[in-house]
Coordinates of C-alpha atoms in Angstrom, one line a residue:
Chain A
X1 CA -1.8 20.4 -37.6
X2 CA 0.2 22.2 -35.0
X3 CA 3.6 21.4 -33.6
X4 CA 2.5 19.7 -30.4
X5 CA 0.2 17.2 -32.2
X6 CA 2.9 16.4 -34.8
X7 CA 5.4 15.5 -32.1
X8 CA 2.9 13.5 -30.2
X9 CA 2.2 11.7 -33.5
X10 CA 5.8 10.7 -33.8
X11 CA 5.8 9.5 -30.2
X12 CA 2.7 7.4 -30.9
X13 CA 4.4 5.8 -34.0
X14 CA 7.5 5.0 -31.9
X15 CA 5.5 3.4 -29.1
X16 CA 3.5 1.3 -31.7
X17 CA 6.8 0.1 -33.2
X18 CA 8.2 -0.9 -29.8
X19 CA 4.9 -2.6 -28.9
X20 CA 4.9 -4.5 -32.2
X21 CA 8.5 -5.7 -31.6
X22 CA 7.5 -7.0 -28.1
X23 CA 4.5 -8.9 -29.5
X24 CA 6.7 -10.3 -32.3
X25 CA 9.2 -11.6 -29.8
X26 CA 6.5 -13.2 -27.7
X27 CA 4.9 -14.9 -30.8
X28 CA 8.4 -16.2 -31.8
X29 CA 9.0 -17.7 -28.4
X30 CA 5.6 -19.2 -28.1
X31 CA 5.4 -20.7 -31.6
X32 CA 9.0 -21.5 -32.6
X33 CA 10.6 -22.2 -29.2
X34 CA 7.3 -23.6 -27.7
X35 CA 7.6 -21.7 -24.4
X36 CA 4.0 -21.7 -23.4
X37 CA 4.5 -19.9 -20.1
X38 CA 5.6 -16.7 -22.0
X39 CA 2.1 -16.4 -23.3
X40 CA 0.7 -16.4 -19.7
X41 CA 3.1 -13.8 -18.6
X42 CA 2.4 -11.7 -21.7
X43 CA -1.3 -11.7 -20.7
X44 CA -0.4 -10.8 -17.1
X45 CA 1.7 -7.9 -18.3
X46 CA -1.1 -6.7 -20.6
X47 CA -3.6 -6.7 -17.8
X48 CA -1.3 -5.0 -15.4
X49 CA -0.2 -2.3 -17.9
X50 CA -3.7 -1.5 -19.1
X51 CA -4.9 -1.4 -15.5
X52 CA -1.9 0.8 -14.5
X53 CA -2.6 3.2 -17.3
X54 CA -6.2 3.6 -15.9
X55 CA -4.7 4.3 -12.5
X56 CA -2.4 7.0 -13.8
X57 CA -4.8 8.5 -16.2
X58 CA -6.6 10.9 -13.7
X59 CA -3.2 12.2 -12.5
X60 CA -2.1 12.8 -16.1
X61 CA -5.4 14.5 -16.9
X62 CA -5.1 16.7 -13.9
X63 CA -1.5 17.7 -14.6
X64 CA -2.1 18.6 -18.3
X65 CA -5.3 20.4 -17.7
X66 CA -3.5 22.5 -15.1
X67 CA -1.5 24.0 -18.0
X68 CA -4.4 24.5 -20.4
X69 CA -6.2 27.8 -21.0
X70 CA -9.8 28.0 -19.9
X71 CA -11.0 27.7 -23.6
X72 CA -8.9 24.6 -24.1
X73 CA -9.9 23.1 -20.7
X74 CA -13.6 23.2 -21.6
X75 CA -13.2 22.3 -25.3
X76 CA -14.8 19.1 -26.6
X77 CA -13.2 16.9 -27.8
X78 CA -10.4 17.7 -25.3
X79 CA -6.8 17.6 -26.3
X80 CA -4.3 15.1 -24.8
X81 CA -1.4 17.6 -24.8
X82 CA -1.9 21.3 -24.1
X83 CA -1.3 23.5 -27.1
X84 CA 0.3 26.1 -24.8
X85 CA 1.9 25.5 -21.4
X86 CA 0.4 28.2 -19.1
X87 CA 2.4 28.3 -15.9
X88 CA 0.4 31.4 -15.1
X89 CA -2.5 29.0 -14.1
X90 CA -0.7 28.0 -10.9
X91 CA -0.2 31.6 -9.9
X92 CA -3.8 32.4 -10.6
X93 CA -5.0 29.4 -8.6
X94 CA -2.7 30.2 -5.8
X95 CA -4.0 33.8 -5.5
X96 CA -7.7 32.8 -6.1
X97 CA -8.9 32.7 -2.4
X98 CA -10.9 35.7 -1.4
X99 CA -9.4 39.0 -0.1
X100 CA -5.7 39.1 0.5
X101 CA -5.6 35.3 1.2
X102 CA -3.7 32.8 -0.9
X103 CA -3.4 29.1 -0.9
X104 CA -0.3 29.7 1.1
X105 CA -2.4 30.5 4.1
X106 CA -4.4 27.3 3.7
X107 CA -1.2 25.3 3.4
X108 CA 0.1 27.0 6.6
X109 CA -3.0 26.1 8.6
X110 CA -2.9 22.6 7.3
X111 CA 0.8 22.1 8.1
X112 CA 0.5 23.5 11.6
X113 CA -2.6 21.3 12.3
X114 CA -1.1 18.2 10.8
X115 CA 2.4 18.5 12.4
X116 CA 1.0 19.4 15.9
X117 CA -1.6 16.6 16.0
X118 CA 1.0 14.1 14.7
X119 CA 3.6 15.0 17.3
X120 CA 1.0 15.1 20.0
X121 CA -0.6 11.8 19.1
X122 CA 2.8 10.0 18.9
X123 CA 3.7 11.3 22.3
X124 CA 0.4 10.5 24.1
X125 CA 0.1 7.1 22.3
X126 CA 3.7 6.1 23.1
X127 CA 3.1 6.8 26.8
X128 CA -0.2 5.0 27.0
X129 CA 1.0 2.1 24.9
X130 CA 4.0 1.7 27.2
X131 CA 1.7 1.5 30.2
X132 CA -0.5 -1.1 28.5
X133 CA 2.4 -3.2 27.2
X134 CA 4.8 -3.2 30.1
X135 CA 3.2 -2.2 33.4
X136 CA 0.8 -3.7 35.8
X137 CA -2.0 -1.6 37.2
X138 CA -5.6 -1.9 38.4
X139 CA -8.2 -2.1 35.7
X140 CA -5.7 -2.6 32.9
X141 CA -7.9 -5.1 31.1
X142 CA -11.0 -2.9 31.4
X143 CA -9.2 0.2 30.2
X144 CA -7.7 -1.6 27.3
X145 CA -11.1 -3.1 26.4
X146 CA -12.5 0.5 26.4
X147 CA -9.7 1.6 24.0
X148 CA -10.5 -1.3 21.7
X149 CA -14.2 -0.5 21.8
X150 CA -13.5 3.1 20.8
X151 CA -12.0 1.8 17.5
X152 CA -15.4 0.7 16.5
X153 CA -17.2 4.0 17.1
X154 CA -17.5 6.0 13.9
X155 CA -16.2 9.5 14.1
X156 CA -19.5 10.8 12.8
X157 CA -21.1 10.0 16.2
X158 CA -18.6 12.2 18.0
X159 CA -19.0 15.0 15.5
X160 CA -22.1 16.7 16.9
X161 CA -21.3 16.5 20.7
X162 CA -17.7 17.5 20.0
X163 CA -19.0 20.5 18.1
X164 CA -21.2 21.4 21.1
X165 CA -18.3 21.0 23.5
X166 CA -16.1 23.2 21.4
X167 CA -18.8 25.8 21.1
X168 CA -19.1 25.8 24.9
X169 CA -15.3 26.2 25.2
X170 CA -15.5 29.1 22.7
X171 CA -13.0 27.3 20.5
X172 CA -14.7 27.5 17.1
X173 CA -12.3 29.0 14.5
X174 CA -9.2 28.3 16.5
X175 CA -6.2 26.0 16.1
X176 CA -7.2 24.3 19.4
X177 CA -10.4 23.1 17.7
X178 CA -8.5 21.7 14.8
X179 CA -5.8 20.0 16.9
X180 CA -6.8 19.2 20.5
X181 CA -9.5 16.6 19.9
X182 CA -7.1 14.7 17.7
X183 CA -4.2 14.6 20.2
X184 CA -5.0 11.0 21.1
X185 CA -5.6 8.0 18.8
X186 CA -6.8 4.7 19.9
X187 CA -5.5 3.1 16.7
X188 CA -2.0 4.4 17.4
X189 CA -2.1 3.2 21.0
X190 CA -3.2 -0.2 19.8
X191 CA -0.5 -0.4 17.1
X192 CA 2.3 0.7 19.4
X193 CA 1.2 -1.6 22.2
X194 CA 1.4 -4.6 19.9
X195 CA 4.9 -3.6 18.9
X196 CA 6.1 -2.8 22.5
X197 CA 4.9 -6.2 23.7
X198 CA 7.4 -7.9 21.4
X199 CA 10.4 -6.1 23.0
X200 CA 11.9 -8.6 25.5
X201 CA 11.8 -7.7 29.2
X202 CA 15.5 -8.6 29.7
X203 CA 16.3 -5.2 28.4
X204 CA 14.3 -3.6 31.2
X205 CA 16.1 -5.8 33.8
X206 CA 19.4 -4.7 32.4
X207 CA 18.3 -1.0 32.3
X208 CA 17.2 -1.3 36.0
X209 CA 20.6 -2.6 37.0
X210 CA 22.1 0.4 35.2
X211 CA 19.9 2.6 37.4
X212 CA 17.5 3.7 34.7
X213 CA 13.9 4.8 35.5
X214 CA 10.9 3.9 33.4
X215 CA 10.7 7.1 31.5
X216 CA 14.4 7.1 30.6
X217 CA 14.0 3.5 29.5
X218 CA 11.1 4.3 27.3
X219 CA 12.9 7.2 25.6
X220 CA 16.4 5.6 25.3
X221 CA 15.5 2.0 24.6
X222 CA 11.9 1.3 23.6
X223 CA 11.4 4.2 21.2
X224 CA 14.6 3.8 19.2
X225 CA 13.7 0.1 18.8
X226 CA 10.2 1.0 17.6
X227 CA 11.1 3.3 14.7
X228 CA 9.1 1.4 12.1
X229 CA 5.9 1.5 14.2
X230 CA 6.5 5.1 15.1
X231 CA 6.9 6.1 11.5
X232 CA 3.8 4.1 10.4
X233 CA 1.7 5.7 13.1
X234 CA 3.1 9.1 12.2
X235 CA 2.2 8.7 8.6
X236 CA -1.3 7.5 9.3
X237 CA -1.9 10.3 11.7
X238 CA -0.4 13.0 9.4
X239 CA -2.4 11.8 6.4
X240 CA -5.7 11.6 8.4
X241 CA -5.2 15.1 9.6
X242 CA -4.0 16.4 6.2
X243 CA -6.9 14.8 4.4
X244 CA -9.7 15.4 6.9
X245 CA -12.5 17.6 5.5
X246 CA -15.7 17.1 7.6
X247 CA -14.2 18.1 11.0
X248 CA -12.4 21.4 9.8
X249 CA -15.4 22.2 7.7
X250 CA -17.6 22.2 10.8
X251 CA -15.3 23.8 13.4
X252 CA -14.0 26.7 11.2
X253 CA -16.0 29.2 9.3
X254 CA -13.6 32.1 8.8
X255 CA -11.6 32.0 5.6
X256 CA -8.4 32.6 7.7
X257 CA -8.8 29.3 9.5
X258 CA -9.5 27.1 6.5
X259 CA -7.3 24.1 6.0
X260 CA -6.1 23.2 2.6
X261 CA -8.9 20.7 2.1
X262 CA -11.6 23.1 3.2
X263 CA -10.0 25.8 1.0
X264 CA -10.1 23.5 -2.0
X265 CA -13.7 22.5 -1.3
X266 CA -14.6 26.2 -1.1
X267 CA -12.7 26.9 -4.3
X268 CA -14.7 24.2 -6.2
X269 CA -17.8 26.2 -5.2
X270 CA -16.4 29.6 -6.2
X271 CA -14.5 28.6 -9.3
X272 CA -17.5 27.2 -11.1
X273 CA -16.2 25.8 -14.4
X274 CA -12.7 27.3 -14.3
X275 CA -11.5 23.8 -14.5
X276 CA -7.9 24.7 -15.5
X277 CA -7.5 26.6 -12.2
X278 CA -9.2 23.8 -10.2
X279 CA -6.8 21.3 -11.7
X280 CA -3.8 23.6 -10.9
X281 CA -5.0 23.9 -7.3
X282 CA -5.6 20.1 -7.1
X283 CA -2.1 19.5 -8.5
X284 CA -0.3 21.6 -5.8
X285 CA -2.5 20.0 -3.1
X286 CA -1.6 16.5 -4.2
X287 CA 2.1 17.0 -4.8
X288 CA 3.3 17.3 -1.2
X289 CA 1.6 14.0 -0.3
X290 CA 3.0 12.2 -3.3
X291 CA 6.5 13.5 -2.4
X292 CA 6.0 12.2 1.1
X293 CA 4.9 8.9 -0.2
X294 CA 7.9 8.4 -2.5
X295 CA 10.3 9.1 0.4
X296 CA 8.5 6.9 2.9
X297 CA 7.0 4.3 0.6
X298 CA 8.5 1.3 2.4
X299 CA 6.9 2.4 5.7
X300 CA 3.6 3.1 4.1
X301 CA 3.4 -0.4 2.5
X302 CA 4.8 -2.3 5.5
X303 CA 2.5 -0.4 7.9
X304 CA -0.6 -1.2 5.9
X305 CA 0.4 -4.8 5.3
X306 CA 1.0 -5.2 9.0
X307 CA -2.4 -3.9 10.0
X308 CA -4.0 -6.7 7.9
X309 CA -2.1 -9.6 9.5
X310 CA -2.3 -10.9 13.0
X311 CA 0.9 -11.0 14.9
Chain B
X1 CA 6.7 -8.5 57.2
X2 CA 9.0 -5.7 56.1
X3 CA 9.5 -7.4 52.8
X4 CA 5.7 -7.5 52.1
X5 CA 5.3 -3.8 53.0
X6 CA 8.0 -2.9 50.5
X7 CA 6.4 -5.0 47.8
X8 CA 3.1 -3.3 48.5
X9 CA 4.8 0.1 48.3
X10 CA 6.4 -0.8 45.0
X11 CA 3.0 -2.0 43.7
X12 CA 1.4 1.3 44.6
X13 CA 4.2 3.2 42.9
X14 CA 3.8 1.2 39.7
X15 CA 0.1 1.9 39.7
X16 CA 0.6 5.6 40.1
X17 CA 3.2 5.7 37.5
X18 CA 1.1 3.7 35.0
X19 CA -1.8 6.2 35.5
X20 CA 0.6 9.1 34.9
X21 CA 1.5 7.5 31.6
X22 CA -2.1 6.9 30.7
X23 CA -3.2 10.4 31.7
X24 CA -2.4 12.5 28.6
X25 CA -4.1 10.2 26.1
X26 CA -6.8 9.3 28.7
X27 CA -7.9 12.9 29.3
X28 CA -8.2 13.6 25.6
X29 CA -10.1 10.3 25.0
X30 CA -12.4 11.0 28.0
X31 CA -13.3 14.5 26.9
X32 CA -13.4 14.2 23.1
X33 CA -14.4 10.5 22.7
X34 CA -16.1 8.9 25.7
X35 CA -18.0 11.9 26.8
X36 CA -19.3 12.6 23.3
X37 CA -20.6 9.0 22.9
X38 CA -22.7 9.5 26.0
X39 CA -23.6 13.2 25.2
X40 CA -24.6 12.1 21.7
X41 CA -27.4 10.0 23.1
X42 CA -28.7 12.9 25.0
X43 CA -28.4 15.4 22.1
X44 CA -30.3 12.9 19.8
X45 CA -33.2 13.0 22.3
X46 CA -33.5 16.9 22.2
X47 CA -34.5 19.5 19.7
X48 CA -31.0 21.0 19.8
X49 CA -30.4 23.6 17.1
X50 CA -27.3 25.5 15.9
X51 CA -25.9 27.7 18.7
X52 CA -28.3 26.6 21.4
X53 CA -26.9 26.0 24.9
X54 CA -28.0 23.3 27.3
X55 CA -30.6 25.4 29.1
X56 CA -32.3 26.4 25.8
X57 CA -33.1 22.9 24.5
X58 CA -36.1 20.7 25.2
X59 CA -36.2 17.0 25.7
X60 CA -38.3 15.4 23.0
X61 CA -37.8 11.7 23.7
X62 CA -37.6 9.5 20.7
X63 CA -39.2 12.0 18.3
X64 CA -36.0 12.5 16.3
X65 CA -35.7 8.8 15.6
X66 CA -39.4 8.4 14.7
X67 CA -39.1 11.4 12.5
X68 CA -36.1 9.9 10.7
X69 CA -38.1 6.8 9.7
X70 CA -40.9 8.9 8.3
X71 CA -38.5 11.2 6.5
X72 CA -38.5 10.1 2.9
X73 CA -35.1 11.8 2.3
X74 CA -33.5 10.0 5.1
X75 CA -34.9 6.7 3.9
X76 CA -33.6 7.5 0.5
X77 CA -30.1 8.3 1.9
X78 CA -30.3 4.9 3.7
X79 CA -31.1 3.1 0.5
X80 CA -28.3 5.1 -1.4
X81 CA -25.8 4.1 1.3
X82 CA -26.7 0.4 1.1
X83 CA -26.5 0.6 -2.7
X84 CA -23.1 2.2 -2.4
X85 CA -21.8 -0.4 0.1
X86 CA -23.2 -3.4 -1.8
X87 CA -21.6 -2.3 -5.1
X88 CA -18.4 -0.7 -4.0
X89 CA -17.1 -3.2 -1.5
X90 CA -17.2 -6.4 -3.5
X91 CA -15.9 -4.7 -6.6
X92 CA -12.9 -3.2 -4.8
X93 CA -12.1 -6.6 -3.1
X94 CA -12.4 -8.6 -6.3
X95 CA -10.3 -6.2 -8.4
X96 CA -7.7 -5.9 -5.7
X97 CA -7.4 -9.6 -5.3
X98 CA -6.9 -10.2 -9.0
X99 CA -4.2 -7.5 -9.1
X100 CA -2.5 -8.9 -6.0
X101 CA -2.5 -12.4 -7.5
X102 CA -1.0 -11.1 -10.8
X103 CA 1.7 -9.2 -8.8
X104 CA 2.4 -12.2 -6.7
X105 CA 3.2 -14.3 -9.8
X106 CA 6.9 -14.1 -10.5
X107 CA 7.0 -11.0 -12.7
X108 CA 9.6 -8.3 -13.3
X109 CA 9.0 -4.7 -12.2
X110 CA 6.4 -5.9 -9.6
X111 CA 7.4 -3.0 -7.3
X112 CA 6.7 -0.4 -10.1
X113 CA 3.2 -1.8 -10.6
X114 CA 2.7 -1.9 -6.9
X115 CA 3.6 1.7 -6.6
X116 CA 1.3 2.7 -9.5
X117 CA -1.7 0.8 -8.1
X118 CA -1.1 2.2 -4.7
X119 CA -0.6 5.8 -5.7
X120 CA -4.3 6.8 -5.7
X121 CA -4.8 5.7 -2.1
X122 CA -2.2 8.2 -0.8
X123 CA -3.5 11.2 -2.7
X124 CA -5.9 13.6 -1.1
X125 CA -9.6 12.8 -1.4
X126 CA -10.7 16.4 -2.0
X127 CA -8.3 17.0 -4.9
X128 CA -8.9 13.7 -6.7
X129 CA -12.7 14.1 -6.3
X130 CA -12.4 17.4 -8.2
X131 CA -10.4 15.7 -10.9
X132 CA -13.0 12.9 -11.3
X133 CA -15.8 15.4 -11.4
X134 CA -14.1 17.1 -14.3
X135 CA -13.4 13.7 -15.9
X136 CA -17.2 12.9 -15.7
X137 CA -18.3 16.3 -17.0
X138 CA -21.3 15.9 -19.3
X139 CA -20.1 18.4 -22.0
X140 CA -16.3 18.3 -22.0
X141 CA -15.3 15.5 -19.7
X142 CA -12.7 12.8 -20.7
X143 CA -15.2 10.0 -19.9
X144 CA -17.6 11.1 -22.7
X145 CA -14.7 11.8 -25.0
X146 CA -13.5 8.2 -24.6
X147 CA -17.0 6.8 -25.1
X148 CA -18.0 8.9 -28.0
X149 CA -14.8 9.5 -30.0
X150 CA -12.9 6.2 -29.3
X151 CA -15.6 3.6 -28.7
X152 CA -18.2 5.4 -30.9
X153 CA -20.9 5.0 -28.3
X154 CA -23.3 7.7 -27.0
X155 CA -22.3 10.0 -24.2
X156 CA -23.7 9.6 -20.8
X157 CA -24.8 12.1 -18.2
X158 CA -22.6 10.5 -15.5
X159 CA -23.0 12.6 -12.3
X160 CA -26.3 14.1 -13.4
X161 CA -28.0 10.8 -14.3
X162 CA -30.7 9.9 -11.7
X163 CA -31.7 6.5 -13.4
X164 CA -30.6 3.4 -11.7
X165 CA -27.8 1.3 -13.3
X166 CA -29.9 -1.9 -13.5
X167 CA -32.8 0.1 -14.9
X168 CA -30.5 1.6 -17.6
X169 CA -29.0 -1.8 -18.5
X170 CA -32.4 -3.4 -18.9
X171 CA -34.1 -0.6 -20.6
X172 CA -32.8 -1.5 -24.2
X173 CA -34.2 -5.0 -23.7
X174 CA -37.6 -3.5 -23.1
X175 CA -37.7 -4.5 -19.4
X176 CA -39.1 -1.9 -17.2
X177 CA -38.3 -2.0 -13.5
X178 CA -41.0 -0.4 -11.4
X179 CA -39.5 -0.5 -7.9
X180 CA -36.7 1.9 -7.0
X181 CA -35.3 -0.8 -4.7
X182 CA -34.4 -2.9 -7.8
X183 CA -33.2 -0.1 -10.0
X184 CA -29.8 -0.2 -8.3
X185 CA -27.6 2.8 -7.6
X186 CA -28.1 5.7 -10.0
X187 CA -25.4 6.2 -12.7
X188 CA -24.4 9.2 -10.7
X189 CA -23.7 6.9 -7.7
X190 CA -22.0 4.4 -9.9
X191 CA -19.7 7.2 -11.1
X192 CA -18.7 8.0 -7.5
X193 CA -18.3 4.2 -6.8
X194 CA -15.8 3.9 -9.7
X195 CA -13.8 6.7 -8.2
X196 CA -13.7 5.2 -4.7
X197 CA -12.9 1.7 -6.2
X198 CA -10.1 3.4 -8.1
X199 CA -8.7 4.9 -4.9
X200 CA -9.2 1.9 -2.6
X201 CA -7.8 -0.9 -4.8
X202 CA -4.3 -0.1 -3.7
X203 CA -5.0 -0.4 0.0
X204 CA -6.7 -3.8 -0.3
X205 CA -4.1 -5.0 -2.8
X206 CA -1.3 -4.3 -0.4
X207 CA -3.0 -6.3 2.3
X208 CA -3.9 -9.2 0.0
X209 CA -0.4 -9.2 -1.3
X210 CA 1.0 -9.5 2.2
X211 CA -1.5 -12.4 2.9
X212 CA -0.5 -14.2 -0.4
X213 CA 3.1 -13.9 0.4
X214 CA 2.4 -15.5 3.8
X215 CA 1.1 -18.7 2.2
X216 CA 3.7 -21.4 2.2
X217 CA 4.9 -22.3 -1.3
X218 CA 5.1 -26.0 -0.5
X219 CA 1.3 -26.2 -0.7
X220 CA 1.4 -25.2 -4.3
X221 CA 4.3 -27.4 -5.1
X222 CA 2.4 -30.4 -3.7
X223 CA -0.7 -29.5 -5.7
X224 CA 1.4 -29.1 -8.9
X225 CA 2.8 -32.6 -8.4
X226 CA -0.8 -33.9 -8.1
X227 CA -1.6 -32.1 -11.3
X228 CA -4.0 -29.5 -9.9
X229 CA -5.2 -26.9 -12.3
X230 CA -4.9 -23.1 -11.7
X231 CA -8.6 -23.0 -10.6
X232 CA -8.2 -25.9 -8.3
X233 CA -5.2 -24.3 -6.6
X234 CA -7.1 -21.1 -6.2
X235 CA -10.2 -22.9 -4.9
X236 CA -8.5 -25.2 -2.5
X237 CA -5.3 -23.4 -1.4
X238 CA -5.3 -19.7 -2.0
X239 CA -8.9 -18.9 -1.1
X240 CA -9.1 -20.8 2.2
X241 CA -5.7 -19.7 3.4
X242 CA -6.4 -16.1 2.5
X243 CA -9.8 -16.0 4.2
X244 CA -8.7 -14.3 7.4
X245 CA -7.3 -11.5 5.3
X246 CA -10.4 -11.3 3.1
X247 CA -12.6 -11.2 6.2
X248 CA -10.6 -8.4 7.8
X249 CA -10.8 -6.4 4.5
X250 CA -14.5 -7.1 4.1
X251 CA -15.2 -5.7 7.6
X252 CA -13.1 -2.6 7.4
X253 CA -14.1 -1.8 3.8
X254 CA -17.8 -2.1 4.7
X255 CA -17.4 0.1 7.8
X256 CA -15.5 2.7 5.7
X257 CA -18.1 2.5 2.9
X258 CA -20.9 3.3 5.3
X259 CA -19.1 6.4 6.3
X260 CA -18.5 7.7 2.7
X261 CA -18.7 11.5 2.6
X262 CA -15.9 13.5 0.9
X263 CA -16.3 12.3 -2.7
X264 CA -20.1 12.8 -2.4
X265 CA -19.8 16.4 -1.1
X266 CA -17.2 17.3 -3.8
X267 CA -18.7 15.5 -6.8
X268 CA -22.3 16.1 -6.1
X269 CA -22.5 19.1 -3.6
X270 CA -26.3 19.0 -3.5
X271 CA -26.8 15.3 -3.1
X272 CA -26.9 14.4 -6.8
X273 CA -29.7 14.2 -9.3
X274 CA -32.9 13.4 -7.6
X275 CA -31.0 13.0 -4.3
X276 CA -29.6 9.7 -5.5
X277 CA -26.1 10.2 -4.1
X278 CA -27.1 11.6 -0.7
X279 CA -25.6 9.1 1.7
X280 CA -26.2 8.9 5.5
X281 CA -23.2 11.0 6.5
X282 CA -24.0 13.5 3.7
X283 CA -27.6 13.8 4.9
X284 CA -26.3 14.2 8.5
X285 CA -24.1 17.0 7.4
X286 CA -26.9 18.6 5.4
X287 CA -29.3 18.5 8.3
X288 CA -26.8 19.3 11.1
X289 CA -24.5 21.9 9.6
X290 CA -26.3 23.5 6.7
X291 CA -29.6 25.3 6.5
X292 CA -31.4 24.8 9.8
X293 CA -28.6 23.3 11.9
X294 CA -30.8 20.6 13.4
X295 CA -28.1 19.1 15.6
X296 CA -30.5 16.9 17.6
X297 CA -31.9 15.3 14.4
X298 CA -28.3 14.9 13.0
X299 CA -27.2 13.2 16.2
X300 CA -30.1 10.7 15.8
X301 CA -28.9 10.0 12.3
X302 CA -25.4 9.5 13.5
X303 CA -26.6 7.0 16.1
X304 CA -28.6 5.1 13.6
X305 CA -25.4 4.8 11.5
X306 CA -23.5 3.7 14.6
X307 CA -26.0 1.0 15.3
X308 CA -25.9 -0.3 11.7
X309 CA -22.1 -0.4 11.9
X310 CA -22.2 -2.2 15.3
X311 CA -24.7 -4.8 14.1
X312 CA -22.6 -5.5 11.0
X313 CA -19.5 -6.0 13.0
X314 CA -21.3 -8.3 15.4
X315 CA -23.1 -10.3 12.7
X316 CA -20.0 -10.7 10.7
X317 CA -18.0 -11.8 13.7
X318 CA -20.6 -14.3 14.8
X319 CA -21.6 -15.9 11.5
X320 CA -18.6 -15.4 9.2
X321 CA -16.0 -15.5 11.9
X322 CA -16.6 -19.1 12.7
X323 CA -16.3 -20.2 9.2
X324 CA -13.1 -18.3 8.5
X325 CA -10.2 -20.6 8.2
X326 CA -7.3 -19.6 10.4
X327 CA -3.8 -21.0 10.1
X328 CA -2.8 -23.0 13.2

């Protein structure tokens, strides 16, 4: 028995004791104090905790395997806690890409792509949504219907013709190819338009009296009032760009233009069964998104909840 | 008269201004969305390959489409996709609804559970697919460790098992299923489905939870006074009032399920054992962007996918849409 498994043994005994105490309390309340509803909530908690452990398990497994040695990562039966904590794995994985490339380059390409397309999408969507929500023009209904229809078209249909268009423009392997086609989002236009419609027109009348033009009004009044919807749209666009695989896989083929996702996908092919390094690479690919999520959790959840409910 | 002219002028100005606001998004959508939808039809009717240009390709009519329906690998990918959708969508929705209802009961730490269940959804597909691939590894994966050393069952081949799940379940009973249609998704596909269910539960749960919180508590209070059981409350209050939300989730989950690609490519890079995990988008990628670069053929596959998704949306809207209960 080594040190790690002895300490995990003590931890297990402690957890079992705590659990037994909780169960004893529940039994006491149900049998002696006759509080039946405690039993129901005990079952609810059990289901939720067991389910929750199942949700966490893959993350735990990824994180601990990232520290294991290759031998330990491919040993059977596997160990629940690494016998040695190899921080070196993260460095090895970081430097694994071919030539003088590192995962740093992939991160850089991904960040440039995601930030540029998020900023661009928010700008174009806010302008278009403003026109749809607050202005009168010829063909408004038709244009809006076209935008809605576009939401139903699966991206895969656009893939091949867009590839051909980019090839004609000689944009393969450039940042333009990764960014420009995604500078407009029908989903964001729709989301923002719905929100802008709820802003009362009295504000516009007041702004006009103060001598404000439409653009100034949009920037100074509408956008500050629309922070939640802007953040939600921003998160969705950023995540879609960060997580996309098929599009960057197709429009880039040089290792220098790989996004993080394409880099990881390539790494799975090159690394073979070096699962400790694969898990280390997966860990540093997942961590930025998880950090982003914890900071913006409220907007994530509100944004998603809002998309499911009609206004 | 003067007044009318000035109003007309103002109207013209508003029109011009509106189009200026629409232009940035409009140009991008025109070039990279509307044009491709039309161009896609044309490409699917040609023998376009790899780096061909417009003058090099030949118009072949409907040959790509006819070829698709005689291509046994395409038919197989169609079947795999349907298997995937039929199993993954209801599983995700049912599990998500159960968790949402548990979280909606008055419990402590609900927000912690909510975060935990939602976490998989925000993580990156590529990275977690790698994790699950390792999890399912035949020789040293955690899945087999749990089965063999904790539950004392035999290990499974997971991602390299081509046999259908129904076939595998019925085999010990001595029932042999002849038709591949009834064999169900292969265990390899089921493994991928478990991964996608694990990831998507959080998304559906959040939307269900928002829907549940929108239901007025007074309905339940009235039902409790009448002595309604838990099941009756679910059957007569929760389910009908939640149906718009369920319907919305059903449609978008199905549409997304038809487009599944990333976990397939990462977990089974060659289309799985016996091609049982090759879905439509995966097959499109294989034909269009690997090997022979048959862009024309791939465009035809994309269009077939498009039509299926369109038909689904329309059928669901017409048939289910009418029955869905909407709050007044």
